[in-house]
Structures are given as C-alpha cells and as structure tokens.
C-alpha positions as YAML, in Angstrom:
chain: A
units: angstrom
residues:
- id: 1
  name: MET
  ca: [-9.23, 6.85, 5.39]
- id: 2
  name: ARG
  ca: [-10.99, 3.51, 5.36]
- id: 3
  name: ARG
  ca: [-14.30, 5.13, 4.50]
- id: 4
  name: LYS
  ca: [-12.70, 7.11, 1.72]
- id: 5
  name: LEU
  ca: [-11.13, 3.92, 0.38]
- id: 6
  name: ILE
  ca: [-14.43, 2.10, 0.46]
- id: 7
  name: GLY
  ca: [-16.27, 4.99, -1.16]
- id: 8
  name: ARG
  ca: [-13.68, 5.19, -3.94]
- id: 9
  name: LYS
  ca: [-13.90, 1.44, -4.54]
- id: 10
  name: LEU
  ca: [-17.70, 1.51, -4.67]
- id: 11
  name: LYS
  ca: [-17.68, 4.43, -7.07]
- id: 12
  name: ILE
  ca: [-15.36, 2.57, -9.44]
- id: 13
  name: ALA
  ca: [-17.53, -0.56, -9.20]
- id: 14
  name: ARG
  ca: [-20.71, 1.42, -9.82]
- id: 15
  name: LYS
  ca: [-19.32, 3.00, -12.94]
- id: 16
  name: SER
  ca: [-17.97, -0.34, -14.16]
- id: 17
  name: ALA
  ca: [-21.47, -1.75, -13.76]
- id: 18
  name: GLY
  ca: [-22.86, 1.13, -15.83]
- id: 19
  name: LEU
  ca: [-25.22, 2.32, -13.11]
- id: 20
  name: PRO
  ca: [-25.94, 6.04, -12.50]
- id: 21
  name: MET
  ca: [-25.99, 7.32, -8.97]
- id: 22
  name: ARG
  ca: [-29.71, 8.00, -9.28]
- id: 23
  name: HIS
  ca: [-30.51, 4.37, -10.19]
- id: 24
  name: PRO
  ca: [-33.68, 3.37, -8.30]
- id: 25
  name: ASP
  ca: [-32.06, 0.35, -6.61]
- id: 26
  name: ILE
  ca: [-29.16, 2.48, -5.39]
- id: 27
  name: VAL
  ca: [-31.41, 5.22, -4.06]
- id: 28
  name: ASP
  ca: [-33.60, 2.60, -2.39]
- id: 29
  name: ALA
  ca: [-30.52, 1.13, -0.68]
- id: 30
  name: VAL
  ca: [-28.95, 4.33, 0.64]
- id: 31
  name: GLY
  ca: [-31.92, 6.71, 0.88]
- id: 32
  name: SER
  ca: [-30.92, 9.51, -1.51]
- id: 33
  name: THR
  ca: [-28.40, 10.53, -4.17]
- id: 34
  name: ARG
  ca: [-26.98, 13.03, -1.65]
- id: 35
  name: THR
  ca: [-26.17, 10.20, 0.77]
- id: 36
  name: MET
  ca: [-24.69, 8.22, -2.07]
- id: 37
  name: GLN
  ca: [-22.49, 11.17, -3.01]
- id: 38
  name: ARG
  ca: [-21.28, 11.46, 0.60]
- id: 39
  name: LEU
  ca: [-20.56, 7.74, 0.70]
- id: 40
  name: GLU
  ca: [-18.46, 7.83, -2.51]
- id: 41
  name: ASP
  ca: [-16.63, 10.93, -1.30]
- id: 42
  name: GLY
  ca: [-15.71, 9.20, 1.97]
- id: 43
  name: GLU
  ca: [-17.75, 11.60, 4.12]
- id: 44
  name: GLY
  ca: [-19.66, 10.57, 7.24]
- id: 45
  name: THR
  ca: [-23.02, 8.81, 6.81]
- id: 46
  name: GLN
  ca: [-25.38, 6.76, 8.98]
- id: 47
  name: LEU
  ca: [-25.21, 3.80, 6.58]
- id: 48
  name: THR
  ca: [-24.70, 0.36, 8.07]
- id: 49
  name: TYR
  ca: [-22.54, -2.47, 6.76]
- id: 50
  name: PRO
  ca: [-25.51, -4.40, 5.22]
- id: 51
  name: VAL
  ca: [-26.05, -1.41, 2.91]
- id: 52
  name: ILE
  ca: [-22.43, -1.74, 1.74]
- id: 53
  name: GLY
  ca: [-23.14, -5.39, 0.99]
- id: 54
  name: THR
  ca: [-26.28, -4.50, -0.94]
- id: 55
  name: LEU
  ca: [-24.34, -2.09, -3.15]
- id: 56
  name: CYS
  ca: [-21.63, -4.69, -3.75]
- id: 57
  name: ASP
  ca: [-24.30, -7.11, -4.92]
- id: 58
  name: LEU
  ca: [-25.87, -4.49, -7.19]
- id: 59
  name: TYR
  ca: [-22.51, -3.85, -8.79]
- id: 60
  name: GLY
  ca: [-21.71, -7.54, -9.24]
- id: 61
  name: MET
  ca: [-18.62, -7.44, -7.03]
- id: 62
  name: PRO
  ca: [-16.97, -10.76, -6.00]
- id: 63
  name: ALA
  ca: [-18.10, -12.25, -2.67]
- id: 64
  name: GLU
  ca: [-14.59, -12.00, -1.19]
- id: 65
  name: GLU
  ca: [-14.37, -8.29, -2.00]
- id: 66
  name: LYS
  ca: [-17.85, -7.69, -0.61]
- id: 67
  name: PHE
  ca: [-16.91, -9.45, 2.64]
- id: 68
  name: GLU
  ca: [-13.81, -7.37, 3.12]
- id: 69
  name: LEU
  ca: [-15.47, -4.03, 2.34]
- id: 70
  name: GLN
  ca: [-18.20, -4.84, 4.84]
- id: 71
  name: ARG
  ca: [-15.65, -5.89, 7.47]
- id: 72
  name: LEU
  ca: [-13.68, -2.67, 7.05]
- id: 73
  name: TRP
  ca: [-16.85, -0.60, 7.21]
- id: 74
  name: ARG
  ca: [-17.82, -2.17, 10.54]
- id: 75
  name: LEU
  ca: [-14.57, -0.97, 12.11]
- id: 76
  name: GLY
  ca: [-16.06, 2.50, 12.35]
- id: 77
  name: PRO
  ca: [-13.76, 5.30, 13.60]
- id: 78
  name: ALA
  ca: [-10.93, 3.02, 14.77]
- id: 79
  name: THR
  ca: [-7.50, 4.58, 14.05]
- id: 80
  name: THR
  ca: [-5.60, 1.33, 14.35]
- id: 81
  name: TRP
  ca: [-6.86, -1.55, 12.25]
- id: 82
  name: THR
  ca: [-5.78, -4.79, 10.62]
- id: 83
  name: GLN
  ca: [-6.40, -6.68, 7.41]
- id: 84
  name: PRO
  ca: [-5.80, -10.45, 7.34]
- id: 85
  name: ARG
  ca: [-3.30, -11.34, 4.68]
- id: 86
  name: GLU
  ca: [-5.68, -13.62, 2.78]
- id: 87
  name: ARG
  ca: [-8.23, -10.84, 2.49]
- id: 88
  name: SER
  ca: [-5.80, -8.65, 0.57]
- id: 89
  name: VAL
  ca: [-4.98, -11.52, -1.82]
- id: 90
  name: PHE
  ca: [-8.53, -12.69, -2.54]
- id: 91
  name: GLY
  ca: [-10.52, -9.61, -1.64]
- id: 92
  name: PHE
  ca: [-9.85, -5.89, -1.33]
- id: 93
  name: ASP
  ca: [-6.19, -4.88, -1.05]
- id: 94
  name: ALA
  ca: [-6.38, -1.74, 1.10]
- id: 95
  name: PHE
  ca: [-2.65, -1.08, 1.01]
- id: 96
  name: ARG
  ca: [-2.40, -0.98, -2.77]
- id: 97
  name: GLU
  ca: [-5.37, 1.35, -2.96]
- id: 98
  name: LEU
  ca: [-3.85, 3.66, -0.38]
- id: 99
  name: GLU
  ca: [-0.40, 3.60, -1.95]
- id: 100
  name: LEU
  ca: [-1.66, 4.43, -5.43]
- id: 101
  name: HIS
  ca: [-3.39, 7.57, -4.12]
- id: 102
  name: ALA
  ca: [-0.56, 8.73, -1.86]
- id: 103
  name: SER
  ca: [1.44, 11.84, -2.70]
- id: 104
  name: ALA
  ca: [4.48, 10.59, -0.82]
- id: 105
  name: VAL
  ca: [5.68, 7.07, 0.06]
- id: 106
  name: TYR
  ca: [8.39, 6.56, 2.71]
- id: 107
  name: ARG
  ca: [9.59, 2.97, 3.11]
- id: 108
  name: TYR
  ca: [12.07, 1.28, 5.41]
- id: 109
  name: GLU
  ca: [13.19, -2.30, 4.64]
- id: 110
  name: SER
  ca: [15.53, -4.42, 6.75]
- id: 111
  name: THR
  ca: [15.47, -7.73, 4.86]
- id: 112
  name: TYR
  ca: [14.00, -7.46, 1.34]
- id: 113
  name: ILE
  ca: [14.46, -5.23, -1.65]
- id: 114
  name: PRO
  ca: [11.17, -3.28, -1.97]
- id: 115
  name: GLY
  ca: [8.88, -4.71, -4.62]
- id: 116
  name: HIS
  ca: [8.75, -1.33, -6.38]
- id: 117
  name: LEU
  ca: [12.46, -1.64, -7.18]
- id: 118
  name: GLN
  ca: [12.94, -5.34, -7.90]
- id: 119
  name: THR
  ca: [14.20, -6.57, -11.26]
- id: 120
  name: GLU
  ca: [12.33, -9.38, -12.94]
- id: 121
  name: HIS
  ca: [15.20, -11.75, -12.23]
- id: 122
  name: HIS
  ca: [15.10, -10.84, -8.54]
- id: 123
  name: MET
  ca: [11.34, -11.42, -8.41]
- id: 124
  name: ARG
  ca: [11.61, -14.86, -9.99]
- id: 125
  name: ARG
  ca: [14.40, -15.85, -7.62]
- id: 126
  name: LEU
  ca: [12.35, -14.66, -4.64]
- id: 127
  name: PHE
  ca: [9.08, -16.32, -5.70]
- id: 128
  name: ALA
  ca: [10.89, -19.58, -6.55]
- id: 129
  name: LYS
  ca: [11.72, -19.98, -2.84]
- id: 130
  name: ASN
  ca: [8.04, -20.42, -2.08]
- id: 131
  name: PRO
  ca: [7.31, -24.19, -2.11]
- id: 132
  name: ASP
  ca: [3.61, -23.53, -2.80]
- id: 133
  name: PHE
  ca: [4.30, -21.75, -6.10]
- id: 134
  name: ASN
  ca: [4.53, -23.59, -9.42]
- id: 135
  name: THR
  ca: [5.87, -22.07, -12.65]
- id: 136
  name: GLU
  ca: [2.47, -20.59, -13.61]
- id: 137
  name: ASP
  ca: [2.09, -19.04, -10.15]
- id: 138
  name: ILE
  ca: [5.51, -17.42, -10.42]
- id: 139
  name: ASP
  ca: [4.77, -16.05, -13.87]
- id: 140
  name: ARG
  ca: [1.48, -14.60, -12.65]
- id: 141
  name: TRP
  ca: [3.02, -12.99, -9.56]
- id: 142
  name: VAL
  ca: [5.91, -11.54, -11.55]
- id: 143
  name: GLN
  ca: [3.51, -9.99, -14.09]
- id: 144
  name: ASP
  ca: [1.35, -8.60, -11.32]
- id: 145
  name: ARG
  ca: [4.32, -7.02, -9.55]
- id: 146
  name: MET
  ca: [5.73, -5.53, -12.73]
- id: 147
  name: THR
  ca: [2.36, -3.98, -13.52]
- id: 148
  name: TRP
  ca: [2.15, -2.63, -9.94]
- id: 149
  name: GLN
  ca: [5.64, -1.08, -10.27]
- id: 150
  name: ARG
  ca: [4.88, 1.09, -13.31]
- id: 151
  name: PRO
  ca: [3.07, 4.00, -11.60]
- id: 152
  name: PHE
  ca: [5.95, 4.42, -9.18]
- id: 153
  name: TRP
  ca: [8.49, 4.79, -11.96]
- id: 154
  name: GLU
  ca: [6.39, 7.47, -13.65]
- id: 155
  name: ASP
  ca: [6.94, 11.01, -12.38]
- id: 156
  name: ASP
  ca: [3.28, 11.85, -11.70]
- id: 157
  name: GLY
  ca: [3.93, 14.05, -8.68]
- id: 158
  name: ARG
  ca: [4.34, 11.25, -6.14]
- id: 159
  name: ARG
  ca: [7.55, 11.28, -4.08]
- id: 160
  name: SER
  ca: [9.07, 7.92, -3.07]
- id: 161
  name: TYR
  ca: [11.77, 7.52, -0.45]
- id: 162
  name: PHE
  ca: [13.37, 4.13, 0.24]
- id: 163
  name: LEU
  ca: [15.70, 3.40, 3.15]
- id: 164
  name: LEU
  ca: [17.28, -0.06, 3.15]
- id: 165
  name: SER
  ca: [19.49, -1.79, 5.66]
- id: 166
  name: GLU
  ca: [22.83, -3.00, 4.37]
- id: 167
  name: ALA
  ca: [21.60, -6.50, 5.25]
- id: 168
  name: ALA
  ca: [18.83, -6.22, 2.63]
- id: 169
  name: LEU
  ca: [21.42, -5.33, 0.02]
- id: 170
  name: ARG
  ca: [23.80, -8.12, 1.00]
- id: 171
  name: ILE
  ca: [21.03, -10.71, 0.99]
- id: 172
  name: GLY
  ca: [19.11, -9.64, -2.09]
- id: 173
  name: CYS
  ca: [21.38, -7.82, -4.52]
- id: 174
  name: ASP
  ca: [23.27, -8.89, -7.57]
- id: 175
  name: ALA
  ca: [24.90, -6.43, -9.98]
- id: 176
  name: GLU
  ca: [21.69, -6.07, -12.01]
- id: 177
  name: GLN
  ca: [19.59, -5.36, -8.95]
- id: 178
  name: LEU
  ca: [22.06, -2.82, -7.59]
- id: 179
  name: GLU
  ca: [22.02, -1.07, -10.95]
- id: 180
  name: ARG
  ca: [18.23, -0.93, -10.72]
- id: 181
  name: LEU
  ca: [18.41, 0.70, -7.30]
- id: 182
  name: THR
  ca: [20.89, 3.27, -8.57]
- id: 183
  name: GLU
  ca: [18.66, 3.97, -11.56]
- id: 184
  name: ALA
  ca: [15.73, 4.57, -9.22]
- id: 185
  name: ASP
  ca: [17.74, 7.02, -7.12]
- id: 186
  name: SER
  ca: [18.66, 8.96, -10.24]
- id: 187
  name: GLN
  ca: [14.96, 9.72, -10.87]
- id: 188
  name: ASP
  ca: [13.84, 13.16, -9.73]
- id: 189
  name: HIS
  ca: [10.90, 11.74, -7.78]
- id: 190
  name: MET
  ca: [12.76, 8.88, -6.07]
- id: 191
  name: THR
  ca: [15.40, 8.63, -3.35]
- id: 192
  name: VAL
  ca: [17.14, 5.39, -2.39]
- id: 193
  name: LYS
  ca: [19.51, 5.26, 0.60]
- id: 194
  name: TYR
  ca: [20.98, 2.57, 2.78]
- id: 195
  name: LEU
  ca: [22.10, 2.19, 6.39]
- id: 196
  name: PRO
  ca: [25.64, 0.79, 6.51]
- id: 197
  name: PHE
  ca: [26.61, -1.75, 9.15]
- id: 198
  name: SER
  ca: [29.25, 0.74, 10.32]
- id: 199
  name: SER
  ca: [26.57, 3.14, 11.55]
- id: 200
  name: GLY
  ca: [25.34, 0.63, 14.12]
- id: 201
  name: SER
  ca: [21.74, -0.32, 14.92]
- id: 202
  name: PRO
  ca: [19.29, 2.43, 13.90]
- id: 203
  name: SER
  ca: [17.34, 3.88, 16.81]
- id: 204
  name: ASN
  ca: [13.75, 2.61, 17.07]
- id: 205
  name: LEU
  ca: [13.68, 1.05, 13.60]
- id: 206
  name: HIS
  ca: [12.50, -2.33, 14.86]
- id: 207
  name: VAL
  ca: [10.40, -3.50, 11.90]
- id: 208
  name: PRO
  ca: [9.99, -2.62, 8.20]
- id: 209
  name: PHE
  ca: [7.18, -0.16, 7.55]
- id: 210
  name: VAL
  ca: [5.67, 2.20, 5.02]
- id: 211
  name: LEU
  ca: [4.49, 5.72, 5.81]
- id: 212
  name: LEU
  ca: [2.01, 7.23, 3.35]
- id: 213
  name: SER
  ca: [1.09, 10.89, 2.96]
- id: 214
  name: PHE
  ca: [-1.84, 12.16, 0.87]
- id: 215
  name: PRO
  ca: [-2.53, 15.28, -1.16]
- id: 216
  name: ASP
  ca: [-5.74, 16.15, 0.72]
- id: 217
  name: GLU
  ca: [-4.80, 17.85, 3.97]
- id: 218
  name: ASP
  ca: [-7.88, 16.32, 5.62]
- id: 219
  name: ASP
  ca: [-6.58, 12.80, 5.00]
- id: 220
  name: PRO
  ca: [-4.30, 11.59, 7.81]
- id: 221
  name: ASP
  ca: [-0.92, 10.06, 7.17]
- id: 222
  name: ILE
  ca: [-0.92, 6.29, 7.60]
- id: 223
  name: VAL
  ca: [1.73, 3.81, 8.67]
- id: 224
  name: PHE
  ca: [1.56, 0.29, 7.24]
- id: 225
  name: VAL
  ca: [3.33, -2.66, 8.91]
- id: 226
  name: GLU
  ca: [3.36, -6.18, 7.48]
- id: 227
  name: ALA
  ca: [3.05, -8.88, 10.13]
- id: 228
  name: GLN
  ca: [3.34, -12.62, 9.63]
- id: 229
  name: ASP
  ca: [-0.34, -13.21, 8.81]
- id: 230
  name: ALA
  ca: [-1.87, -9.74, 8.70]
- id: 231
  name: TYR
  ca: [-1.36, -6.13, 7.69]
- id: 232
  name: LEU
  ca: [-1.48, -3.42, 10.37]
- id: 233
  name: TYR
  ca: [-2.51, 0.21, 9.79]
- id: 234
  name: PHE
  ca: [-1.88, 3.12, 12.17]
- id: 235
  name: GLU
  ca: [-3.66, 6.45, 11.65]
- id: 236
  name: GLU
  ca: [-3.29, 7.91, 15.17]
- id: 237
  name: SER
  ca: [-1.13, 11.03, 14.78]
- id: 238
  name: SER
  ca: [1.12, 10.14, 17.72]
- id: 239
  name: SER
  ca: [1.85, 6.70, 16.24]
- id: 240
  name: VAL
  ca: [2.57, 8.14, 12.79]
- id: 241
  name: GLN
  ca: [4.85, 10.81, 14.29]
- id: 242
  name: SER
  ca: [6.83, 8.15, 16.16]
- id: 243
  name: TYR
  ca: [7.60, 6.29, 12.93]
- id: 244
  name: ARG
  ca: [8.38, 9.55, 11.10]
- id: 245
  name: THR
  ca: [10.80, 10.64, 13.82]
- id: 246
  name: SER
  ca: [12.61, 7.28, 13.70]
- id: 247
  name: LEU
  ca: [12.90, 7.51, 9.93]
- id: 248
  name: ASP
  ca: [14.24, 11.08, 10.09]
- id: 249
  name: ARG
  ca: [16.89, 10.08, 12.62]
- id: 250
  name: ALA
  ca: [17.95, 7.09, 10.56]
- id: 251
  name: ASP
  ca: [18.19, 9.22, 7.46]
- id: 252
  name: SER
  ca: [21.00, 11.24, 9.10]
- id: 253
  name: GLN
  ca: [23.04, 8.01, 9.28]
- id: 254
  name: ALA
  ca: [22.19, 6.81, 5.79]
- id: 255
  name: LYS
  ca: [24.34, 6.87, 2.66]
- id: 256
  name: ALA
  ca: [23.41, 7.28, -1.01]
- id: 257
  name: ILE
  ca: [22.86, 3.93, -2.73]
- id: 258
  name: GLU
  ca: [25.52, 4.78, -5.31]
- id: 259
  name: GLU
  ca: [28.14, 4.49, -2.54]
- id: 260
  name: PHE
  ca: [27.30, 0.85, -1.89]
- id: 261
  name: ARG
  ca: [29.62, -1.85, -3.22]
- id: 262
  name: LEU
  ca: [28.89, -5.58, -3.36]
...
C-alpha cells in the first residue's frame, strides 16, 4: 500500500506541475513511460529512492514531502511500518491519504471523540488545551479538521463505523456533541456505538485504532495505531485479523449511541 500511496501522490504532483508522463526529464529519470505508469499505479518497479527524490524535485514538491516519500519508499516490502508524527504534519500524511481512499473505516476510541464527528465547539475546546497553540493556530486547526470531515459526511460509498468507550463520551461530550454523534448514526453510511461501563473491560481492546479496507481486492486492509510520537501501520494479515476479531467481539457488547444519556 505504501507504493500505491507514493505513486498516487506523485501522479497528482506531476499533473499539478503540468508535466506529461512522456516529458524528457521524467523518462530520463525512470527509464520509460511504461515504468512511470507502473510507478504511478503502485506496481512493482526496480526504481531506487533517489529516483523518487528526482521526481519530487521535477514537480516542485516541498523538501519535507520529498524526504518523507523517499523514506517510505526505502522501507521496501515491510508490512509493519511507522511514520514519525512530525513527518505527517510537515510532510506527507500517509494516514489521511489512506483514509480518503478507503471503502470502509472502522474506528475504536477509548478517550477522545473521533475527529470526524467533533463539533466546532468541541474542537476549539480540545485545541485550547494545547499550551503551544495561540488563537491563530486554533483557528487554522479547526478549519483544517472541518475540511477533512466533509468527505466522511457525504454518502460516496464509504462505510464508517465508530465504536467509543463510555469514558470518551463522559470526558468529551456536551449536549451539542452528543447530538452530533446521534446525527452521524442516523446517516445510512455511518454507525456510531458505545461500550457502556456496565459491560466491563472489552477483550483485547488495549489501544485506540483504525482499520481501513479498500475497494481493490489486491489492496490489503491496514490497521493504524497512534502512538505518543509516531503513527504505526500494520498490513500483515494476521495482525489485521487480530484487531478485526477484537472489534467484532466488542461490537456484541456495544449499544446504539442514541441510548446514551449524559
């Protein structure tokens, strides 16, 4: 999936730069238009990471983005990989790219209301707790998150499933936010449930995570876990199945969000 992500990103950058695939500098860098097509389609090639950097330079991509695309390319066939947090902020955000192209998003949260479902008031209250943010920073982050939310509220064929712990609701909900969650659950393409305290500790749900499925059967499902200073990605089928099984078991204990009361 990393190579498909990189290929997609390079294709977008190439078109934004107004360069055809047959441009002499591109062909000189990769060897042929056929190889370039394979690269942009995420298929296997013998290209090395300096070639990725050359293309980034040709397209006028920022240095931070170039660095991260090259770093991800060098990981090769690894099925477990990481992305330092600062690279997703200042460079290439792999998770957002993956999420936007997923056909199904399954998310478990134990502490926070998922960003997809937050009200503007909730966002501002959350960002205001960060001592490094000033008013302009908060405004920028709120606008960015609201823009990021829009595709997930549009019924474009993507399914979204959210499972929240009751703790997340108790910590982060006011009446407006709870109404927003209920509204999301009423959408045909969204499901929002919660795990009540009365059901006890959910089996094997140790950390929040996101499981992404994709429309192309050749693309593996991916599990995303947010650590303190990095993002973790698991593509190995056994790892993904472990998370899926835990989520399925927890779902049997979950209740509809409309049953929750503050």
